[in-house]
């Protein structure tokens, strides 16, 4: 790997995992392995053709925020906080989207550019999420 490619890869990794807040000190919340892919506006998806050139809202009806919004399985409610860990970097994200092939232990990270999403590719990461009881997140005020 040449030096320029290493710098680009490292900067994307740091950009994607720059916002770290401890989700919980609760030791009962376990870390699980997830397959992580990435998406962005204007990416060409070989299996499904070209996505719209317009920006799109997430399945929750809100505009996705780069390095914050993630797409997860329908069993995880919108607004759920998830903590990701990859190569020692940690990041707090929010579920705000769904995907056709995002089922089970899969997660899709929203990136700022298509280039970042393609460079991310497919990786195995560790993830833990806030415990959900009776459809209400543990950290909500309800």
Short mmCIF file of N, CA and C in Angstrom, two decimals:
data_model
loop_
_atom_site.label_atom_id
_atom_site.label_comp_id
_atom_site.label_asym_id
_atom_site.label_seq_id
_atom_site.Cartn_x
_atom_site.Cartn_y
_atom_site.Cartn_z
N UNK A 1 0.85 -1.17 0.00
CA UNK A 1 0.00 0.00 0.00
C UNK A 1 0.90 1.24 0.00
N UNK A 2 0.64 2.12 -0.95
CA UNK A 2 1.46 3.32 -0.99
C UNK A 2 1.00 4.32 0.08
N UNK A 3 1.84 5.32 0.32
CA UNK A 3 1.58 6.26 1.42
C UNK A 3 0.29 7.07 1.20
N UNK A 4 0.03 7.49 -0.06
CA UNK A 4 -1.15 8.30 -0.33
C UNK A 4 -2.43 7.50 -0.06
N UNK A 5 -2.45 6.24 -0.49
CA UNK A 5 -3.62 5.40 -0.26
C UNK A 5 -3.81 5.15 1.24
N UNK A 6 -2.72 4.98 1.98
CA UNK A 6 -2.80 4.76 3.43
C UNK A 6 -3.39 5.98 4.14
N UNK A 7 -2.99 7.18 3.70
CA UNK A 7 -3.50 8.41 4.31
C UNK A 7 -5.00 8.55 4.05
N UNK A 8 -5.44 8.27 2.81
CA UNK A 8 -6.86 8.37 2.47
C UNK A 8 -7.67 7.38 3.29
N UNK A 9 -7.21 6.13 3.33
CA UNK A 9 -7.92 5.10 4.08
C UNK A 9 -8.01 5.45 5.56
N UNK A 10 -6.92 5.92 6.14
CA UNK A 10 -6.90 6.29 7.55
C UNK A 10 -7.83 7.47 7.81
N UNK A 11 -7.83 8.47 6.93
CA UNK A 11 -8.67 9.64 7.16
C UNK A 11 -10.14 9.27 7.07
N UNK A 12 -10.51 8.36 6.18
CA UNK A 12 -11.91 7.92 6.09
C UNK A 12 -12.29 7.16 7.34
N UNK A 13 -11.41 6.32 7.82
CA UNK A 13 -11.68 5.56 9.03
C UNK A 13 -11.88 6.50 10.21
N UNK A 14 -11.02 7.49 10.35
CA UNK A 14 -11.13 8.44 11.46
C UNK A 14 -12.37 9.30 11.32
N UNK A 15 -12.70 9.71 10.11
CA UNK A 15 -13.89 10.52 9.87
C UNK A 15 -15.14 9.72 10.23
N UNK A 16 -15.18 8.45 9.86
CA UNK A 16 -16.35 7.63 10.12
C UNK A 16 -16.53 7.31 11.59
N UNK A 17 -15.45 7.29 12.34
CA UNK A 17 -15.54 6.93 13.74
C UNK A 17 -15.03 8.05 14.64
N UNK A 18 -15.40 9.28 14.30
CA UNK A 18 -14.87 10.41 15.06
C UNK A 18 -15.73 10.79 16.27
N UNK A 19 -17.03 10.53 16.20
CA UNK A 19 -17.90 10.97 17.30
C UNK A 19 -18.11 9.81 18.27
N UNK A 20 -17.46 9.88 19.41
CA UNK A 20 -17.57 8.79 20.38
C UNK A 20 -18.14 9.29 21.69
N UNK A 21 -19.21 8.70 22.08
CA UNK A 21 -19.82 8.97 23.37
C UNK A 21 -20.15 7.60 23.96
N UNK A 22 -19.92 7.41 25.23
CA UNK A 22 -20.20 6.11 25.83
C UNK A 22 -21.71 5.91 25.86
N UNK A 23 -22.15 4.80 25.27
CA UNK A 23 -23.57 4.49 25.23
C UNK A 23 -24.08 4.18 26.63
N UNK A 24 -23.33 3.36 27.33
CA UNK A 24 -23.77 2.97 28.66
C UNK A 24 -22.63 2.32 29.40
N UNK A 25 -22.61 2.52 30.69
CA UNK A 25 -21.63 1.82 31.52
C UNK A 25 -22.18 0.46 31.94
N UNK A 26 -23.40 0.16 31.51
CA UNK A 26 -24.05 -1.09 31.85
C UNK A 26 -23.29 -2.25 31.21
N UNK A 27 -22.70 -3.10 32.00
CA UNK A 27 -21.89 -4.21 31.50
C UNK A 27 -22.75 -5.33 30.93
N UNK A 28 -24.06 -5.29 31.17
CA UNK A 28 -24.93 -6.35 30.67
C UNK A 28 -25.24 -6.19 29.18
N UNK A 29 -24.94 -5.03 28.61
CA UNK A 29 -25.14 -4.83 27.18
C UNK A 29 -23.94 -5.42 26.47
N UNK A 30 -24.18 -6.49 25.70
CA UNK A 30 -23.08 -7.23 25.08
C UNK A 30 -22.72 -6.66 23.71
N UNK A 31 -21.45 -6.81 23.35
CA UNK A 31 -20.96 -6.48 22.02
C UNK A 31 -21.23 -7.69 21.13
N UNK A 32 -21.76 -7.45 19.93
CA UNK A 32 -22.02 -8.52 18.96
C UNK A 32 -21.36 -8.17 17.64
N UNK A 33 -21.01 -9.19 16.87
CA UNK A 33 -20.40 -8.97 15.55
C UNK A 33 -21.49 -8.70 14.51
N UNK A 34 -21.28 -7.68 13.70
CA UNK A 34 -22.18 -7.33 12.61
C UNK A 34 -21.37 -7.15 11.33
N UNK A 35 -21.98 -7.44 10.20
CA UNK A 35 -21.37 -7.15 8.91
C UNK A 35 -21.81 -5.73 8.54
N UNK A 36 -20.84 -4.86 8.34
CA UNK A 36 -21.14 -3.45 8.06
C UNK A 36 -20.78 -3.11 6.62
N UNK A 37 -21.74 -2.52 5.93
CA UNK A 37 -21.51 -1.95 4.60
C UNK A 37 -21.81 -0.46 4.72
N UNK A 38 -21.63 0.29 3.64
CA UNK A 38 -21.85 1.73 3.69
C UNK A 38 -22.64 2.18 2.46
N UNK A 39 -23.33 3.30 2.61
CA UNK A 39 -24.08 3.86 1.49
C UNK A 39 -24.03 5.37 1.56
N UNK A 40 -24.37 6.01 0.44
CA UNK A 40 -24.39 7.46 0.37
C UNK A 40 -25.33 7.86 -0.76
N UNK A 41 -25.53 9.15 -0.92
CA UNK A 41 -26.32 9.64 -2.06
C UNK A 41 -25.52 9.39 -3.33
N UNK A 42 -26.19 9.14 -4.42
CA UNK A 42 -25.62 9.08 -5.76
C UNK A 42 -24.69 7.90 -6.02
N UNK A 43 -24.75 6.85 -5.27
CA UNK A 43 -23.88 5.68 -5.54
C UNK A 43 -24.54 4.75 -6.55
N UNK A 44 -23.70 4.13 -7.36
CA UNK A 44 -24.18 3.12 -8.28
C UNK A 44 -24.13 1.79 -7.54
N UNK A 45 -25.27 1.11 -7.50
CA UNK A 45 -25.34 -0.19 -6.86
C UNK A 45 -25.47 -1.21 -7.99
N UNK A 46 -24.41 -1.99 -8.27
CA UNK A 46 -24.43 -2.88 -9.44
C UNK A 46 -25.64 -3.80 -9.51
N UNK A 47 -26.11 -4.30 -8.38
CA UNK A 47 -27.21 -5.25 -8.37
C UNK A 47 -28.55 -4.59 -8.71
N UNK A 48 -28.73 -3.36 -8.33
CA UNK A 48 -30.02 -2.70 -8.50
C UNK A 48 -29.99 -1.53 -9.49
N UNK A 49 -28.85 -1.26 -10.14
CA UNK A 49 -28.77 -0.16 -11.08
C UNK A 49 -28.37 1.14 -10.39
N UNK A 50 -28.68 2.28 -11.01
CA UNK A 50 -28.27 3.57 -10.50
C UNK A 50 -29.34 4.12 -9.55
N UNK A 51 -28.92 4.60 -8.39
CA UNK A 51 -29.85 5.25 -7.48
C UNK A 51 -30.18 6.63 -8.02
N UNK A 52 -31.21 7.21 -7.49
CA UNK A 52 -31.64 8.54 -7.89
C UNK A 52 -30.51 9.56 -7.69
N UNK A 53 -30.43 10.54 -8.59
CA UNK A 53 -29.42 11.60 -8.43
C UNK A 53 -29.90 12.67 -7.46
N UNK A 54 -31.14 12.55 -7.02
CA UNK A 54 -31.63 13.46 -6.00
C UNK A 54 -31.25 12.90 -4.63
N UNK A 55 -31.12 13.77 -3.67
CA UNK A 55 -30.88 13.29 -2.31
C UNK A 55 -32.17 12.70 -1.79
N UNK A 56 -32.06 11.77 -0.89
CA UNK A 56 -33.24 11.07 -0.41
C UNK A 56 -33.32 11.11 1.11
N UNK A 57 -34.52 11.02 1.61
CA UNK A 57 -34.73 10.94 3.06
C UNK A 57 -34.65 9.48 3.48
N UNK A 58 -34.37 9.26 4.77
CA UNK A 58 -34.33 7.91 5.29
C UNK A 58 -35.73 7.37 5.48
N UNK A 59 -35.83 6.10 5.82
CA UNK A 59 -37.13 5.46 6.03
C UNK A 59 -37.90 6.09 7.19
N UNK A 60 -37.19 6.77 8.08
CA UNK A 60 -37.86 7.45 9.21
C UNK A 60 -38.41 8.82 8.82
N UNK A 61 -38.22 9.22 7.55
CA UNK A 61 -38.74 10.50 7.06
C UNK A 61 -37.81 11.68 7.28
N UNK A 62 -36.63 11.45 7.85
CA UNK A 62 -35.68 12.53 8.12
C UNK A 62 -34.49 12.42 7.16
N UNK A 63 -33.80 13.54 6.97
CA UNK A 63 -32.60 13.52 6.14
C UNK A 63 -31.49 12.77 6.88
N UNK A 64 -30.83 11.82 6.21
CA UNK A 64 -29.75 11.09 6.87
C UNK A 64 -28.56 12.01 7.13
N UNK A 65 -27.88 11.79 8.23
CA UNK A 65 -26.72 12.60 8.62
C UNK A 65 -25.47 11.73 8.48
N UNK A 66 -24.50 12.18 7.67
CA UNK A 66 -23.28 11.39 7.51
C UNK A 66 -22.62 11.11 8.85
N UNK A 67 -22.13 9.89 9.00
CA UNK A 67 -21.41 9.43 10.19
C UNK A 67 -22.29 9.39 11.44
N UNK A 68 -23.62 9.51 11.28
CA UNK A 68 -24.55 9.39 12.39
C UNK A 68 -25.64 8.36 12.07
N UNK A 69 -26.28 8.50 10.91
CA UNK A 69 -27.40 7.64 10.53
C UNK A 69 -26.93 6.26 10.09
N UNK A 70 -27.65 5.23 10.53
CA UNK A 70 -27.40 3.86 10.07
C UNK A 70 -28.72 3.21 9.67
N UNK A 71 -28.63 2.22 8.80
CA UNK A 71 -29.78 1.41 8.43
C UNK A 71 -29.64 0.06 9.11
N UNK A 72 -30.72 -0.38 9.76
CA UNK A 72 -30.71 -1.68 10.43
C UNK A 72 -32.01 -2.42 10.16
N UNK A 73 -32.07 -3.65 10.62
CA UNK A 73 -33.22 -4.53 10.47
C UNK A 73 -34.48 -3.89 11.05
N UNK A 74 -35.64 -4.26 10.53
CA UNK A 74 -36.93 -3.72 10.99
C UNK A 74 -37.21 -3.99 12.46
N UNK A 75 -36.54 -4.98 13.03
CA UNK A 75 -36.77 -5.30 14.45
C UNK A 75 -36.18 -4.26 15.38
N UNK A 76 -35.32 -3.38 14.86
CA UNK A 76 -34.70 -2.32 15.66
C UNK A 76 -35.44 -1.02 15.37
N UNK A 77 -36.10 -0.42 16.36
CA UNK A 77 -36.89 0.80 16.15
C UNK A 77 -36.03 2.01 15.72
N UNK A 78 -36.65 2.90 14.95
CA UNK A 78 -35.99 4.15 14.58
C UNK A 78 -35.62 4.92 15.85
N UNK A 79 -34.48 5.58 15.82
CA UNK A 79 -34.05 6.37 16.96
C UNK A 79 -33.21 5.61 17.96
N UNK A 80 -33.10 4.28 17.79
CA UNK A 80 -32.28 3.48 18.70
C UNK A 80 -30.81 3.87 18.56
N UNK A 81 -30.13 4.07 19.67
CA UNK A 81 -28.70 4.42 19.67
C UNK A 81 -27.88 3.12 19.61
N UNK A 82 -26.91 3.10 18.69
CA UNK A 82 -26.02 1.95 18.59
C UNK A 82 -24.58 2.44 18.70
N UNK A 83 -23.77 1.69 19.40
CA UNK A 83 -22.36 2.02 19.57
C UNK A 83 -21.56 1.03 18.74
N UNK A 84 -20.72 1.55 17.84
CA UNK A 84 -19.93 0.72 16.95
C UNK A 84 -18.47 0.75 17.39
N UNK A 85 -17.78 -0.34 17.15
CA UNK A 85 -16.36 -0.42 17.45
C UNK A 85 -15.66 -1.12 16.30
N UNK A 86 -14.62 -0.48 15.75
CA UNK A 86 -13.85 -1.05 14.65
C UNK A 86 -12.39 -0.62 14.80
N UNK A 87 -11.49 -1.56 14.89
CA UNK A 87 -10.05 -1.31 15.01
C UNK A 87 -9.71 -0.31 16.12
N UNK A 88 -10.39 -0.38 17.23
CA UNK A 88 -10.10 0.50 18.36
C UNK A 88 -10.83 1.83 18.33
N UNK A 89 -11.48 2.17 17.22
CA UNK A 89 -12.24 3.41 17.13
C UNK A 89 -13.69 3.10 17.50
N UNK A 90 -14.33 4.02 18.22
CA UNK A 90 -15.72 3.83 18.60
C UNK A 90 -16.55 5.01 18.13
N UNK A 91 -17.82 4.75 17.87
CA UNK A 91 -18.71 5.76 17.34
C UNK A 91 -20.14 5.50 17.81
N UNK A 92 -20.87 6.54 18.10
CA UNK A 92 -22.27 6.42 18.48
C UNK A 92 -23.12 6.83 17.28
N UNK A 93 -24.04 5.97 16.87
CA UNK A 93 -24.89 6.22 15.71
C UNK A 93 -26.36 6.06 16.09
N UNK A 94 -27.25 6.50 15.19
CA UNK A 94 -28.69 6.42 15.41
C UNK A 94 -29.35 5.71 14.23
N UNK A 95 -30.25 4.78 14.52
CA UNK A 95 -30.98 4.07 13.47
C UNK A 95 -32.00 5.01 12.87
N UNK A 96 -31.90 5.21 11.53
CA UNK A 96 -32.82 6.12 10.86
C UNK A 96 -33.21 5.66 9.47
N UNK A 97 -32.85 4.42 9.12
CA UNK A 97 -33.12 3.96 7.78
C UNK A 97 -33.25 2.43 7.77
N UNK A 98 -33.74 1.92 6.67
CA UNK A 98 -33.86 0.48 6.43
C UNK A 98 -33.20 0.19 5.08
N UNK A 99 -33.06 -1.07 4.76
CA UNK A 99 -32.49 -1.45 3.48
C UNK A 99 -33.01 -2.79 3.04
N UNK A 100 -33.02 -3.03 1.71
CA UNK A 100 -33.55 -4.29 1.18
C UNK A 100 -32.83 -5.50 1.74
N UNK A 101 -31.52 -5.41 1.83
CA UNK A 101 -30.74 -6.57 2.26
C UNK A 101 -30.18 -6.42 3.67
N UNK A 102 -30.69 -5.44 4.42
CA UNK A 102 -30.22 -5.23 5.79
C UNK A 102 -31.15 -6.01 6.73
N UNK A 103 -30.74 -7.23 7.01
CA UNK A 103 -31.54 -8.11 7.86
C UNK A 103 -30.62 -8.82 8.84
N UNK A 104 -31.13 -9.07 10.03
CA UNK A 104 -30.33 -9.79 11.03
C UNK A 104 -29.12 -8.99 11.48
N UNK A 105 -27.96 -9.60 11.50
CA UNK A 105 -26.73 -8.95 11.97
C UNK A 105 -26.01 -8.22 10.83
N UNK A 106 -26.74 -7.34 10.15
CA UNK A 106 -26.17 -6.49 9.11
C UNK A 106 -26.50 -5.05 9.47
N UNK A 107 -25.60 -4.16 9.11
CA UNK A 107 -25.81 -2.73 9.35
C UNK A 107 -25.24 -1.97 8.16
N UNK A 108 -25.87 -0.87 7.79
CA UNK A 108 -25.44 -0.04 6.68
C UNK A 108 -25.16 1.35 7.22
N UNK A 109 -23.94 1.83 7.06
CA UNK A 109 -23.52 3.13 7.60
C UNK A 109 -23.69 4.20 6.52
N UNK A 110 -24.31 5.33 6.87
CA UNK A 110 -24.46 6.42 5.90
C UNK A 110 -23.20 7.27 5.92
N UNK A 111 -22.57 7.43 4.75
CA UNK A 111 -21.34 8.19 4.60
C UNK A 111 -21.60 9.48 3.82
N UNK A 112 -20.69 10.42 3.94
CA UNK A 112 -20.84 11.73 3.28
C UNK A 112 -20.76 11.62 1.76
N UNK A 113 -19.82 10.81 1.26
CA UNK A 113 -19.64 10.69 -0.19
C UNK A 113 -19.69 9.23 -0.63
N UNK A 114 -19.96 9.07 -1.89
CA UNK A 114 -20.00 7.73 -2.47
C UNK A 114 -18.59 7.11 -2.42
N UNK A 115 -17.58 7.92 -2.60
CA UNK A 115 -16.19 7.42 -2.55
C UNK A 115 -15.88 6.80 -1.17
N UNK A 116 -16.31 7.47 -0.11
CA UNK A 116 -16.09 6.94 1.23
C UNK A 116 -16.85 5.62 1.40
N UNK A 117 -18.08 5.57 0.91
CA UNK A 117 -18.89 4.36 1.03
C UNK A 117 -18.23 3.20 0.29
N UNK A 118 -17.74 3.45 -0.91
CA UNK A 118 -17.07 2.38 -1.67
C UNK A 118 -15.78 1.94 -1.00
N UNK A 119 -15.02 2.88 -0.45
CA UNK A 119 -13.77 2.50 0.22
C UNK A 119 -14.04 1.72 1.49
N UNK A 120 -15.16 1.97 2.14
CA UNK A 120 -15.50 1.21 3.32
C UNK A 120 -15.71 -0.26 2.95
N UNK A 121 -16.45 -0.49 1.88
CA UNK A 121 -16.68 -1.86 1.43
C UNK A 121 -17.55 -2.64 2.40
N UNK A 122 -17.07 -3.83 2.76
CA UNK A 122 -17.79 -4.71 3.70
C UNK A 122 -16.80 -5.10 4.79
N UNK A 123 -17.14 -4.83 6.02
CA UNK A 123 -16.25 -5.13 7.15
C UNK A 123 -17.06 -5.73 8.29
N UNK A 124 -16.39 -6.47 9.12
CA UNK A 124 -17.02 -7.01 10.32
C UNK A 124 -16.66 -6.08 11.47
N UNK A 125 -17.68 -5.58 12.17
CA UNK A 125 -17.48 -4.66 13.28
C UNK A 125 -18.16 -5.22 14.53
N UNK A 126 -17.88 -4.62 15.65
CA UNK A 126 -18.58 -4.95 16.90
C UNK A 126 -19.62 -3.86 17.13
N UNK A 127 -20.77 -4.27 17.66
CA UNK A 127 -21.86 -3.33 17.87
C UNK A 127 -22.61 -3.71 19.14
N UNK A 128 -23.06 -2.68 19.86
CA UNK A 128 -24.00 -2.90 20.95
C UNK A 128 -25.02 -1.78 20.89
N UNK A 129 -26.23 -2.09 21.32
CA UNK A 129 -27.29 -1.09 21.25
C UNK A 129 -28.00 -0.99 22.58
N UNK A 130 -28.65 0.15 22.76
CA UNK A 130 -29.40 0.34 24.00
C UNK A 130 -30.48 -0.72 24.10
N UNK A 131 -30.73 -1.17 25.28
CA UNK A 131 -31.74 -2.21 25.51
C UNK A 131 -33.12 -1.62 25.27
N UNK A 132 -33.93 -2.35 24.55
CA UNK A 132 -35.27 -1.88 24.22
C UNK A 132 -36.28 -2.73 24.98
N UNK A 133 -37.12 -2.08 25.77
CA UNK A 133 -38.13 -2.78 26.55
C UNK A 133 -39.51 -2.27 26.16
N UNK A 134 -40.38 -3.16 25.73
CA UNK A 134 -41.75 -2.83 25.36
C UNK A 134 -41.81 -1.73 24.30
N UNK A 135 -40.87 -1.74 23.35
CA UNK A 135 -40.89 -0.78 22.25
C UNK A 135 -40.43 0.61 22.62
N UNK A 136 -40.00 0.82 23.86
CA UNK A 136 -39.52 2.14 24.29
C UNK A 136 -38.05 2.02 24.63
N UNK A 137 -37.24 2.90 24.10
CA UNK A 137 -35.81 2.82 24.37
C UNK A 137 -35.55 3.17 25.83
N UNK A 138 -34.53 2.59 26.38
CA UNK A 138 -34.20 2.75 27.79
C UNK A 138 -33.83 4.19 28.11
N UNK A 139 -33.25 4.90 27.15
CA UNK A 139 -32.79 6.25 27.44
C UNK A 139 -33.85 7.32 27.18
N UNK A 140 -35.04 6.91 26.73
CA UNK A 140 -36.06 7.92 26.45
C UNK A 140 -36.68 8.42 27.75
N UNK A 141 -37.40 9.54 27.67
CA UNK A 141 -38.01 10.14 28.86
C UNK A 141 -39.41 9.61 29.13
N UNK A 142 -39.89 8.64 28.35
CA UNK A 142 -41.26 8.11 28.53
C UNK A 142 -41.34 7.18 29.70
#
